[in-house]
Short mmCIF file of C-alpha atoms and ligand atoms in Angstrom, two decimals:
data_model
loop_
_atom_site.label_atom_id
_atom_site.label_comp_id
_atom_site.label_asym_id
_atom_site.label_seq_id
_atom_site.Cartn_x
_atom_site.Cartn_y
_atom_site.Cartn_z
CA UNK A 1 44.01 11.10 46.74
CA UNK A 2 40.19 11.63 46.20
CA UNK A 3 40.37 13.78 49.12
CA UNK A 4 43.12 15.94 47.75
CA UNK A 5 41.55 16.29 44.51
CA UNK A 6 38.36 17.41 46.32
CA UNK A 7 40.21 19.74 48.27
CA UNK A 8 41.91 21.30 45.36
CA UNK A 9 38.42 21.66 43.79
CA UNK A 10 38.28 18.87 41.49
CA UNK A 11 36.02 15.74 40.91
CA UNK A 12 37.09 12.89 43.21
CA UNK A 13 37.43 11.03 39.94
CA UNK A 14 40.57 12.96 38.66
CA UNK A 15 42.27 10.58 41.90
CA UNK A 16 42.50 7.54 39.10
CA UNK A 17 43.85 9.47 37.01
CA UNK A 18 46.33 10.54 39.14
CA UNK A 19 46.73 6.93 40.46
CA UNK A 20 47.08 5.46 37.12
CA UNK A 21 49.79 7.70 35.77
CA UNK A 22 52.18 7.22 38.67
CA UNK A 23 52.40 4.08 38.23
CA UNK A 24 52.95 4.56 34.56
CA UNK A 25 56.29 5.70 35.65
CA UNK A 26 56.20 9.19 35.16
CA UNK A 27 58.55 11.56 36.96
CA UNK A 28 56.71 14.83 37.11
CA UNK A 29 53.26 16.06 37.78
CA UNK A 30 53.13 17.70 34.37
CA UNK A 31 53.46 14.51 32.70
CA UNK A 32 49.78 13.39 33.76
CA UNK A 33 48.30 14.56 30.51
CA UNK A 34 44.73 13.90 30.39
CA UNK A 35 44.50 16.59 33.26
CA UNK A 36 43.51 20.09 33.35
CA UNK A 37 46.58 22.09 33.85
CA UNK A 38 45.30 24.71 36.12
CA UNK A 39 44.64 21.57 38.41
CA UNK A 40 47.72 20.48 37.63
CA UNK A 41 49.69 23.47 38.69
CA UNK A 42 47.74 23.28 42.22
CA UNK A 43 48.38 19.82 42.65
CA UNK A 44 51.86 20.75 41.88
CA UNK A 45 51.90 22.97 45.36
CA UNK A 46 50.53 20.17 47.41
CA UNK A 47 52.05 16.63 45.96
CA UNK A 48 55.25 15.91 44.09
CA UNK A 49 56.01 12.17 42.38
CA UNK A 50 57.76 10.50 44.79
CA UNK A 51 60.96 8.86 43.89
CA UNK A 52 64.06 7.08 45.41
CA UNK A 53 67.34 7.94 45.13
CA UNK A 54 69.94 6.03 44.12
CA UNK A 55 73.35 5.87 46.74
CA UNK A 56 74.78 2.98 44.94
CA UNK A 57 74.42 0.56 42.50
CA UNK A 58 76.23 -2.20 40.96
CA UNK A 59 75.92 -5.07 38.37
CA UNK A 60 77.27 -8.14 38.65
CA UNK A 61 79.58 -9.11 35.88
CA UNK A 62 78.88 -12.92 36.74
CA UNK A 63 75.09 -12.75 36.01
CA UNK A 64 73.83 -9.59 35.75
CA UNK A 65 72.38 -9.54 38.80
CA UNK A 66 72.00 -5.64 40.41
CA UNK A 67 71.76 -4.48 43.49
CA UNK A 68 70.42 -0.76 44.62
CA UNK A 69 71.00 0.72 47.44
CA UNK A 70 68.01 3.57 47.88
CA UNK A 71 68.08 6.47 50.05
CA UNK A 72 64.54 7.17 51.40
CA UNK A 73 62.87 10.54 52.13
CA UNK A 74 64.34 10.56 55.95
CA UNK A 75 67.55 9.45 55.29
CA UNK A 76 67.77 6.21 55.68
CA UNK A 77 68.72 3.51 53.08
CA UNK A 78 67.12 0.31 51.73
CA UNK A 79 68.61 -2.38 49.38
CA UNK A 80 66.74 -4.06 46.60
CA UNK A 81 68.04 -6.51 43.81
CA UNK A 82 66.71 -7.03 40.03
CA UNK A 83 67.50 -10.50 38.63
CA UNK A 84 67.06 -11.66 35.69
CA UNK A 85 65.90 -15.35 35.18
CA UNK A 86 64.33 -17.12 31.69
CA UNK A 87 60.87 -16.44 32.93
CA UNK A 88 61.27 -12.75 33.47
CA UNK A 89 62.82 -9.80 35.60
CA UNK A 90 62.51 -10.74 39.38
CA UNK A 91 62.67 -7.22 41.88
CA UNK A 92 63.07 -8.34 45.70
CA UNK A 93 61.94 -5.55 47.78
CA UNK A 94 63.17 -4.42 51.37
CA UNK A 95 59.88 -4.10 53.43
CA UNK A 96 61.69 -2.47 56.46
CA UNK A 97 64.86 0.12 57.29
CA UNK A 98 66.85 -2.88 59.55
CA UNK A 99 64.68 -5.82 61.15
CA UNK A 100 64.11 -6.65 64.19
CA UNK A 101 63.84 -10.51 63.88
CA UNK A 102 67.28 -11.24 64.56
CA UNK A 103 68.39 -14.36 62.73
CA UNK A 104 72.24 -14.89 63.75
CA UNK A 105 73.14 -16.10 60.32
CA UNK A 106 71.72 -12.51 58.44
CA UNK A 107 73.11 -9.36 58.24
CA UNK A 108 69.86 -7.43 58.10
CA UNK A 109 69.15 -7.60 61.68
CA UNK A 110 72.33 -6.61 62.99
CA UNK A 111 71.68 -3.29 63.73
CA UNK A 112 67.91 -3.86 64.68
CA UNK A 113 64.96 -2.34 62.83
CA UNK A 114 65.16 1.29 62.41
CA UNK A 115 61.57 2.18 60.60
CA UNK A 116 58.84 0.30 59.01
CA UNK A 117 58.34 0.94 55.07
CA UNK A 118 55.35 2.47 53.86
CA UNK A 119 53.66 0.98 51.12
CA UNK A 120 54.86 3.73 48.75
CA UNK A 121 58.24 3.22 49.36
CA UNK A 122 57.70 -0.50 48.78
CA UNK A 123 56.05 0.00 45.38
CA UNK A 124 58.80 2.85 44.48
CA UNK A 125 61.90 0.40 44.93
CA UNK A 126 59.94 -1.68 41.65
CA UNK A 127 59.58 1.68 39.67
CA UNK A 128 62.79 3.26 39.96
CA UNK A 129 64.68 -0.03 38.98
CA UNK A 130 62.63 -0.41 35.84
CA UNK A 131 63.22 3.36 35.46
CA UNK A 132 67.02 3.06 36.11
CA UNK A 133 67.76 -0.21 34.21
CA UNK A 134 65.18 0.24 31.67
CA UNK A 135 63.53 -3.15 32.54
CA UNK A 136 60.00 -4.64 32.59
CA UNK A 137 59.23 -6.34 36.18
CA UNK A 138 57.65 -9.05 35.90
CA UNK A 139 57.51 -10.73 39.35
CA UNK A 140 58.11 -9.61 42.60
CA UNK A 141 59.87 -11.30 45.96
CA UNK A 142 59.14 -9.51 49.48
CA UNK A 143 62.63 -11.21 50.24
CA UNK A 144 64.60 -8.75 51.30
CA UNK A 145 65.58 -6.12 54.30
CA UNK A 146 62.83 -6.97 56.88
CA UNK A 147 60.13 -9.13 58.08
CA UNK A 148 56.76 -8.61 55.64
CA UNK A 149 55.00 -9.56 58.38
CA UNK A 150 56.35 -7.20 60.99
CA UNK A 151 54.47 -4.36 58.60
CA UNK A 152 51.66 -6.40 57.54
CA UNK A 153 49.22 -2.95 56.58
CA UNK A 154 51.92 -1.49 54.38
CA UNK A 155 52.62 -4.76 52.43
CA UNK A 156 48.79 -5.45 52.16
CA UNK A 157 48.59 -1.88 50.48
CA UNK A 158 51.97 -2.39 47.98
CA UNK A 159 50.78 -5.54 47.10
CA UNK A 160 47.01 -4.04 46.00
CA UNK A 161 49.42 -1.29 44.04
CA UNK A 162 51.13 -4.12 42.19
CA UNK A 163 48.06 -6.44 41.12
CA UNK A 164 45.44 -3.26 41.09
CA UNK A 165 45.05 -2.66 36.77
CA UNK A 166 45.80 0.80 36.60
CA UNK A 167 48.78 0.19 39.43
CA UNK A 168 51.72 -2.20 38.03
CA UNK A 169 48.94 -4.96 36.87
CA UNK A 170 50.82 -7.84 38.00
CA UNK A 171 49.64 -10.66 38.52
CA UNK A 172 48.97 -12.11 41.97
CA UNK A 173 50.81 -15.54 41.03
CA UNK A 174 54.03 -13.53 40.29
CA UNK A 175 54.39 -12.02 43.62
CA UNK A 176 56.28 -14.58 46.55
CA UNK A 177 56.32 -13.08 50.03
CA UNK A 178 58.46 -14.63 52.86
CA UNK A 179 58.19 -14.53 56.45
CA UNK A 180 60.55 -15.87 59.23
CA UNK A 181 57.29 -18.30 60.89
CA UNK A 182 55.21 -15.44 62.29
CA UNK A 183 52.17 -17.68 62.61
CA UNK A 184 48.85 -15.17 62.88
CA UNK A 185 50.45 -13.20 59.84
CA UNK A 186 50.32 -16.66 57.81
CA UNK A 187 46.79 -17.08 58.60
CA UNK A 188 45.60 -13.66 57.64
CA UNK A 189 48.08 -13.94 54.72
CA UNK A 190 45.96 -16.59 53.75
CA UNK A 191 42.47 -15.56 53.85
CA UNK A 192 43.71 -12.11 52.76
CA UNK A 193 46.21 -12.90 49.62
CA UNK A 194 45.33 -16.59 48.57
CA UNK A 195 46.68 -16.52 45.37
CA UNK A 196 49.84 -14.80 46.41
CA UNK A 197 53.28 -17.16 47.14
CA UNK A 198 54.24 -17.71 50.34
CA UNK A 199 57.86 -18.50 51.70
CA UNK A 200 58.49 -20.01 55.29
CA UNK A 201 62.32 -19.18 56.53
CA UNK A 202 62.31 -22.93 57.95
CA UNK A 203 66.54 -23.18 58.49
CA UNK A 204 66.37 -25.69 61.15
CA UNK A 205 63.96 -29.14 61.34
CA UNK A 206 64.00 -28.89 65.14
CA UNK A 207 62.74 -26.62 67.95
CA UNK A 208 65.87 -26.14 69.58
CA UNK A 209 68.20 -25.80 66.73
CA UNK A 210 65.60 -23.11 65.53
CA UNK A 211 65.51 -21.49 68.70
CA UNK A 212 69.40 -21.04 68.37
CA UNK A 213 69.13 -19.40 64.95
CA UNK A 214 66.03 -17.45 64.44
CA UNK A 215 64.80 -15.50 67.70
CA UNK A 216 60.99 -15.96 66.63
CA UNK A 217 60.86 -19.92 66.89
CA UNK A 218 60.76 -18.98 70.75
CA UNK A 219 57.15 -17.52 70.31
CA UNK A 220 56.35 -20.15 67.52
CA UNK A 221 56.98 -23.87 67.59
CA UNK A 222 57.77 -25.39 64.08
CA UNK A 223 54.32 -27.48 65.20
CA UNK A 224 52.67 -24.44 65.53
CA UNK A 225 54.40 -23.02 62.18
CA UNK A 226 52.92 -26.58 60.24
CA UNK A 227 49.58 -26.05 61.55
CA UNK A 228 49.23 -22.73 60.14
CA UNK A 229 51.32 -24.03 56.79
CA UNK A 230 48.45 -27.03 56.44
CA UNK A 231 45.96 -24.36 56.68
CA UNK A 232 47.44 -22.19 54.62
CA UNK A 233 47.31 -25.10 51.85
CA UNK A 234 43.80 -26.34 52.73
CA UNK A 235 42.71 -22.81 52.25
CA UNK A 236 44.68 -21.87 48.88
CA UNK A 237 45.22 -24.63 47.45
CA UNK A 238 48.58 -23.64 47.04
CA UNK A 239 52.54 -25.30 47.71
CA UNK A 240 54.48 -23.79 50.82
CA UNK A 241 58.32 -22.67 50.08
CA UNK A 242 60.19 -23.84 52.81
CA UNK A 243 63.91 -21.80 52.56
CA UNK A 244 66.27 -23.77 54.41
CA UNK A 245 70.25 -22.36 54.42
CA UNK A 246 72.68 -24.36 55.05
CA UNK A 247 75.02 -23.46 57.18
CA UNK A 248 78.29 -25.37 58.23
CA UNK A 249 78.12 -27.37 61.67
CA UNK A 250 74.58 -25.66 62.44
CA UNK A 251 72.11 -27.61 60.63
CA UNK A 252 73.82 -29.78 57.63
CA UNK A 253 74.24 -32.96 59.50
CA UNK A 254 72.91 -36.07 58.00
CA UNK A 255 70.65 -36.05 61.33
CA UNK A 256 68.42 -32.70 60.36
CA UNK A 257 68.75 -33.65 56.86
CA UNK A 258 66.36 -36.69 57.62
CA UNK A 259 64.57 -34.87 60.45
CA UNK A 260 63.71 -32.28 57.67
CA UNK A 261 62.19 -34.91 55.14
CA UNK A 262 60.03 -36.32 57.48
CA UNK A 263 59.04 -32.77 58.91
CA UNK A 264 57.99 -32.20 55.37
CA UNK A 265 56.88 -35.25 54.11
CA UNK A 266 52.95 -35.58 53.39
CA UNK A 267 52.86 -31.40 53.39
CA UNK A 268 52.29 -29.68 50.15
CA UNK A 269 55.55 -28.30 50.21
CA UNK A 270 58.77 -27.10 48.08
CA UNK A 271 62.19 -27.35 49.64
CA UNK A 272 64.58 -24.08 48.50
CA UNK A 273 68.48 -25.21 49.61
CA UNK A 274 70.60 -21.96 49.95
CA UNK A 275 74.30 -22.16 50.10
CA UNK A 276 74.53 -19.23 53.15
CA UNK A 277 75.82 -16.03 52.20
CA UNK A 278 78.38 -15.68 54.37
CA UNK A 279 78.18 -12.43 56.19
CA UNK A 280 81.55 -11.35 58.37
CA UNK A 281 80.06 -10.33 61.56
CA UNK A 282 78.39 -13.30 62.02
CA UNK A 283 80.93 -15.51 61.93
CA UNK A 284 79.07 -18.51 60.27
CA UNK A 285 80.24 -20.48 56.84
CA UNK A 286 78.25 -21.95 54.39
CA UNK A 287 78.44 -25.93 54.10
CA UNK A 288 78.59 -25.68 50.36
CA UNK A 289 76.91 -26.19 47.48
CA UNK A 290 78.07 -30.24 46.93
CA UNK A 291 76.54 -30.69 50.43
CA UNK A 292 72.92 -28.73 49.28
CA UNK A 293 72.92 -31.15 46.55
CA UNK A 294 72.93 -33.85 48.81
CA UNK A 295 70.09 -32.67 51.09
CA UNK A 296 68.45 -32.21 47.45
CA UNK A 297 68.77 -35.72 46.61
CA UNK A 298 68.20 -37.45 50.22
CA UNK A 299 64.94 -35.10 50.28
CA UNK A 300 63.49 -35.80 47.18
CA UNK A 301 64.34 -39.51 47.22
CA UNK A 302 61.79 -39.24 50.66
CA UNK A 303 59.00 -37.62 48.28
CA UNK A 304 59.73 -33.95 49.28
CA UNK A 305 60.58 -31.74 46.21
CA UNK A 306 63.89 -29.40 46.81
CA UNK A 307 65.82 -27.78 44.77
CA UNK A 308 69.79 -25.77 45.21
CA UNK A 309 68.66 -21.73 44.59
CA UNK A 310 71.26 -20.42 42.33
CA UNK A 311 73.48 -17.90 43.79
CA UNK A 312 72.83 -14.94 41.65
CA UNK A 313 74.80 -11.65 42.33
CA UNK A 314 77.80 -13.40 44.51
CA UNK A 315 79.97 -10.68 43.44
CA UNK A 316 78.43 -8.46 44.58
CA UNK A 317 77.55 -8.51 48.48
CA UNK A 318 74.48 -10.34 47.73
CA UNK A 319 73.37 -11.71 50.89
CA UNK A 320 70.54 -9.26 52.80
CA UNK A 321 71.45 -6.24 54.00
CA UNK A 322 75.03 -6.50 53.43
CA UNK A 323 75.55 -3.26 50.61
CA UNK A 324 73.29 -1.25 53.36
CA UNK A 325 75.40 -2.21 56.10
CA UNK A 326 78.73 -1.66 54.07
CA UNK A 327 77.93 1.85 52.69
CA UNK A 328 76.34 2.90 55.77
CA UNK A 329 76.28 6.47 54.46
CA UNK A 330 72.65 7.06 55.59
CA UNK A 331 72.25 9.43 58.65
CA UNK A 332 70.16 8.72 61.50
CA UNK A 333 71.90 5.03 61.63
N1 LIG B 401 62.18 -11.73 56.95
C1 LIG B 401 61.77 -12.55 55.87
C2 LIG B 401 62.21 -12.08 54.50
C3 LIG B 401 63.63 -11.59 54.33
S1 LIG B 401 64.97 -12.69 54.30
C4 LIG B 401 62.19 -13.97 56.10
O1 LIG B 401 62.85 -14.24 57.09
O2 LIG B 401 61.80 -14.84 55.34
C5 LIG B 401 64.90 -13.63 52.81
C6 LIG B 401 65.57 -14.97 52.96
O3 LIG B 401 67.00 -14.88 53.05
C7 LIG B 401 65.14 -15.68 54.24
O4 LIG B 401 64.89 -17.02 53.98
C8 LIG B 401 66.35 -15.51 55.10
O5 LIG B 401 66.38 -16.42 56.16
C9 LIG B 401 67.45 -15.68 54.09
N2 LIG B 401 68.78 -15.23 54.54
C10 LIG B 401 69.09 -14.28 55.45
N3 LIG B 401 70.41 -14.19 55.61
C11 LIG B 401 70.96 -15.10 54.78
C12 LIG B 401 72.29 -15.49 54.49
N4 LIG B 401 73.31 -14.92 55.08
N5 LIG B 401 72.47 -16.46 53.58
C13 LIG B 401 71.43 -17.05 52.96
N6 LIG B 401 70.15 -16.73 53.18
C14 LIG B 401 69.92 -15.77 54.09
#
C-alpha cells in the first residue's frame, strides 16, 4: 500500500490511512475521508474495496446460527458461519477453496483443494458478515473449509489484520486456530502466535485408527503430534484443544475412550466431544450425543477436562463444507 501511495504521488503515510479505513468497514474509496480527493480519485483507478459476495445465506431458526456461502473474485465459493454465544459473536473462517487433507468423515475434502485463500479474503469473510448481519465480531475460529496450516503465510498475515489496532483490534486471546496434526506448523505456530488458541483435530487415540481417518497421521505419529503439543505448552503457557468426533463404530468404543484419557492425561489439555455431522457421501453416523456425554464423564473422572460442543446451526447443513458442496454454483469446480 505504501508503494501504491508513492506511486500515485503521495506520502507513504497516506497507506495507514488507507489501511485503517478498510477495516472500518467502508464500502467505497470515497468513504476514506481524511484523504485528499484528488488522491482519492487516482487511487480510485488503481484499487477498489474489496468485498465478497454473497451466493447464499441462511439462519437457523433453532439458534440463530448463519451460514454464508461467499463467492470469491475467481469464482469460486467459500463458507463461513457467525454464531452467537453469551460471550460474544464467534465468525469461523474458511482458510482454503476445498482441502486437501482428506479426512473420510468431512465433507470439505471431498473434492480436494482447489486454491489457497489469501489473507484478504480471510479477513473479508469477518467484514462482510458484520456488514450483512449488522454484528460486532468478537472472536474468531480458523475452523472451517481448509487446513490453516496448509497456507500458513496467508493466515500469519489475516491474523496480524485482526489483532493489528487500526485492523479489526481483536484481541489475540479471541482468535482459536485448528489444524489436522501438521507438526512443523504447530511449532512455528508457537513461537510465531503464542498467545493465539490452538486446536488439534485428535479423532482417534491410536496410530492406526488415525491413519484410517485422517490421511496426515501417516506423515505424523500422534507421538510426534504430543511432542510438538508439550512444546507448544512449555512455550505458551497455554491449554491444547484436542477436537475429538465421535463417530459410530470408528472410534466410540469404551477401548479408545480409555486409550484417549491416558493419551491425555498429565498434558495441559481440553477435550472438545463433537457429535459428527453426518455428511451423505461419506457414509459415516454419529454415535450420539448420550454416548459424548459418556466419554465426557469417563474423561474427566481420569483428570482430563472435556466437554460435549453444542451443535449450533443443525438445521442448516452445518457440518464443513457441506452448503459449498450443495450449491455448487461456483464455476471452475
Ligand atoms: N483443517 C482444520 C480446520 C478445519 S475443520 C482441522 O482439521 O482442524 C474444523 C473441525 O471440524 C475439525 O476438528 C474437523 O476434524 C471437524 N470436522 C470435520 N468434519 C466434521 C464432521 N462431519 N462432523 C464433525 N466435525 C467435523
Amino acid at each position: 500500500m505504501k508503494e501504491l501511495c508513492v506511486e500515485l504521488g503521495e506520502k507513504p503515510f497516506r497507506a495507514k490511512q488507507i489501511f485503517s479505513w478498510l477495516y472500518k468497514g467502508i464500502q467505497d474509496i470515497d468513504e476514506m475521508k481524511n484523504l485528499p480527493s484528488g488522491f482519492l480519485a487516482r487511487l480510485k483507478e488503481h484499487a477498489e474495496v474489496g468485498m465478497l459476495r454473497v451466493l447464499a445465506h441462511q439462519q437457523s431458526a433453532q439458534d440463530g446460527t448463519e451460514k454464508y456461502l461467499f463467492e470469491l473474485e475467481d469464482g469460486n465459493a467459500v463458507e463461513s458461519v457467525l454464531m452467537v454465544y453469551d460471550y460474544g459473536n464467534t465468525v469461523c473462517v474458511s482458510t482454503q477453496a476445498g482441502c486437501r487433507m482428506g479426512c473420510s468423515f468431512c465433507a470439505s475434502g471431498l473434492n480436494g483443494l482447489v486454491r489457497d485463500l489469501t489473507a484478504g479474503e480471510i479477513v473479508s469473510q469477518i467484514l462482510d458478515i458484520a456488514r450483512n448481519s449488522l454484528v460486532r465480531v468478537s472472536h474468531v475460529v480458523f475452523m472451517g473449509t481448509g487446513e490453516p496450516f496448509d497456507n500458513y503465510e496467508n493466515i500469519s498475515k489475516a491474523i496480524g489484520i485482526l489483532t493489528d489496532h487500526e485492523g479489526l483490534g481483536m484481541s489475540m486471546r479471541n482468535i482459536t486456530v485448528s489444524t489436522c496434526g501438521i507438526v512443523p506448523g504447530i511449532r512455528k505456530f508457537g513461537d510465531d502466535f503464542p498467545q493465539v488458541n490452538l486446536a488439534i483435530s485428535l479423532h482417534a487415540s491410536n496410530d492406526d485408527r488415525r491413519r484410517e481417518i485422517m490421511p496426515v497421521a501417516k506423515r505424523w505419529s500422534i507421538k510426534d503430534l504430543m511432542v510438538a503439543c508439550d512444546e507448544y505448552t512449555d512455550k505458551t503457557n497455554r491449554r491444547v484443544t484436542f477436537e475429538y468426533a465421535l463417530i459410530a463404530g470408528e472410534n466410540d468404543s469404551d477401548k479408545d475412550m480409555k486409550e484417549l484419557a491416558g493419551l491425555l492425561r498429565g498434558h495441559l489439555s481440553h477435550v472438545n466431544l463433537i457429535p459428527l455431522n453426518e455428511v451423505s457421501e461419506t457414509g459415516m453416523k454419529s454415535a450420539g450425543r448420550a454416548r459424548a456425554k459418556e466419554f465426557k464423564s469417563y474423561l474427566e473422572s481420569h483428570g482430563v477436562p472435556a466437554s460435549v460442543r453444542r451443535e449450533l446451526g443443525s438445521d442448516i447443513d452445518g457440518a464443513c463444507g457441506q452448503l459449498r458442496n450443495k450449491v455448487a454454483t461456483a464455476p471452475g469446480e
